[in-house]
Amino acid sequence: MDETIQRENANAPALHISYKFSPPSSVSAPDALSPIGSYTFPVNTQSSSSSPSSQQYYQGLRESIQAAKAKTGEDLTVWRDAVGDGEKSKEVMIKEQKSVAEEDGEEEDADADADT
């Protein structure tokens, strides 16, 4: 009977979330967290029949989404705190690259206007 329950649960609807962080090399992993994680949140349809109503399904899905949001939010917060200001230099480099690319585009526009 346990095998039947496991097979039924294997086909049960669920929300799956996986992540893989690539923190800066200067950042050590927070306690009890790996940079790679995966969670499964079953969708509880609260129905004893094999086909729940749409209302039961969507209610269970909402609850699974809330649980997933809470758990991944906790993990993301711990990682954000661990990384701290380590990513700020990365953001500055990206903004500088965009500024240079925009300036190059403006120079090309000015050259095109001068030719006409």
Short mmCIF file of C-alpha atoms in Angstrom, two decimals:
data_model
loop_
_atom_site.label_atom_id
_atom_site.label_comp_id
_atom_site.label_asym_id
_atom_site.label_seq_id
_atom_site.Cartn_x
_atom_site.Cartn_y
_atom_site.Cartn_z
CA MET A 1 0.00 0.00 0.00
CA ASP A 2 2.89 2.40 0.69
CA GLU A 3 4.10 1.98 -2.90
CA THR A 4 0.64 2.96 -4.17
CA ILE A 5 0.67 6.11 -2.04
CA GLN A 6 4.16 7.01 -3.26
CA ARG A 7 3.12 6.51 -6.90
CA GLU A 8 0.03 8.63 -6.38
CA ASN A 9 2.12 11.33 -4.71
CA ALA A 10 4.64 11.19 -7.57
CA ASN A 11 1.83 12.20 -9.93
CA ALA A 12 0.38 14.80 -7.57
CA PRO A 13 0.71 18.43 -8.68
CA ALA A 14 3.60 20.29 -7.12
CA LEU A 15 5.56 23.49 -7.48
CA HIS A 16 9.31 22.95 -8.00
CA ILE A 17 11.91 25.67 -7.42
CA SER A 18 15.64 25.35 -8.04
CA TYR A 19 18.38 27.94 -7.79
CA LYS A 20 22.11 28.21 -8.25
CA PHE A 21 23.96 31.24 -6.90
CA SER A 22 27.34 32.40 -8.10
CA PRO A 23 28.49 34.67 -5.28
CA PRO A 24 31.76 36.59 -5.50
CA SER A 25 34.76 34.47 -4.56
CA SER A 26 35.32 36.63 -1.49
CA VAL A 27 31.97 35.53 -0.02
CA SER A 28 31.74 32.35 2.02
CA ALA A 29 28.50 30.39 2.09
CA PRO A 30 26.17 31.23 4.97
CA ASP A 31 25.74 28.58 7.66
CA ALA A 32 23.67 25.59 6.56
CA LEU A 33 23.08 26.95 3.04
CA SER A 34 24.45 25.70 -0.21
CA PRO A 35 24.66 27.92 -3.30
CA ILE A 36 22.58 25.27 -5.05
CA GLY A 37 19.12 24.50 -3.75
CA SER A 38 15.92 22.84 -4.80
CA TYR A 39 12.51 22.68 -3.16
CA THR A 40 9.24 20.95 -3.93
CA PHE A 41 5.97 22.30 -2.60
CA PRO A 42 3.06 19.90 -3.11
CA VAL A 43 -0.26 21.39 -4.19
CA ASN A 44 -2.73 20.31 -1.52
CA THR A 45 -6.12 19.86 -3.17
CA GLN A 46 -7.82 18.69 0.05
CA SER A 47 -9.89 16.24 -1.93
CA SER A 48 -10.38 12.57 -1.28
CA SER A 49 -11.46 12.06 -4.88
CA SER A 50 -8.95 11.61 -7.66
CA SER A 51 -10.00 14.82 -9.43
CA PRO A 52 -10.37 17.91 -7.24
CA SER A 53 -12.50 20.87 -8.29
CA SER A 54 -10.85 23.89 -9.90
CA GLN A 55 -11.47 25.89 -6.74
CA GLN A 56 -9.71 23.28 -4.57
CA TYR A 57 -6.81 23.07 -7.01
CA TYR A 58 -6.24 26.82 -7.22
CA GLN A 59 -6.59 27.26 -3.46
CA GLY A 60 -3.92 24.58 -2.96
CA LEU A 61 -1.76 26.20 -5.64
CA ARG A 62 -2.02 29.61 -3.92
CA GLU A 63 -0.92 28.03 -0.63
CA SER A 64 2.02 26.31 -2.36
CA ILE A 65 3.08 29.56 -3.99
CA GLN A 66 2.95 31.37 -0.64
CA ALA A 67 5.07 28.65 0.99
CA ALA A 68 7.55 28.74 -1.90
CA LYS A 69 7.77 32.53 -1.75
CA ALA A 70 8.40 32.45 1.99
CA LYS A 71 11.10 29.75 1.84
CA THR A 72 12.99 31.13 -1.15
CA GLY A 73 12.66 34.64 0.30
CA GLU A 74 14.36 33.43 3.48
CA ASP A 75 17.20 31.88 1.48
CA LEU A 76 17.62 34.95 -0.72
CA THR A 77 17.72 37.24 2.31
CA VAL A 78 20.47 35.17 3.94
CA TRP A 79 22.49 35.21 0.71
CA ARG A 80 21.92 38.95 0.21
CA ASP A 81 23.17 39.61 3.74
CA ALA A 82 26.20 37.35 3.19
CA VAL A 83 27.15 39.02 -0.08
CA GLY A 84 26.55 42.49 1.33
CA ASP A 85 28.40 45.10 -0.69
CA GLY A 86 30.32 42.50 -2.69
CA GLU A 87 28.06 42.92 -5.72
CA LYS A 88 28.16 46.72 -5.78
CA SER A 89 31.39 46.85 -7.76
CA LYS A 90 29.79 44.57 -10.32
CA GLU A 91 26.83 46.97 -10.68
CA VAL A 92 29.15 49.96 -11.16
CA MET A 93 31.06 48.15 -13.93
CA ILE A 94 27.83 47.32 -15.76
CA LYS A 95 26.58 50.93 -15.50
CA GLU A 96 29.94 52.21 -16.79
CA GLN A 97 29.80 49.84 -19.76
CA LYS A 98 26.28 51.03 -20.60
CA SER A 99 27.40 54.68 -20.37
CA VAL A 100 30.30 54.07 -22.75
CA ALA A 101 28.01 52.25 -25.19
CA GLU A 102 25.47 55.10 -25.06
CA GLU A 103 28.21 57.69 -25.65
CA ASP A 104 29.44 55.71 -28.65
CA GLY A 105 25.91 55.70 -30.02
CA GLU A 106 25.60 59.48 -29.53
CA GLU A 107 28.92 60.07 -31.34
CA GLU A 108 27.72 58.00 -34.29
CA ASP A 109 24.48 60.02 -34.37
CA ALA A 110 26.48 63.28 -34.32
CA ASP A 111 28.70 62.04 -37.18
CA ALA A 112 25.63 61.11 -39.22
CA ASP A 113 24.08 64.55 -38.62
CA ALA A 114 27.30 66.29 -39.67
CA ASP A 115 27.38 64.37 -42.97
CA THR A 116 23.95 65.63 -44.00
#
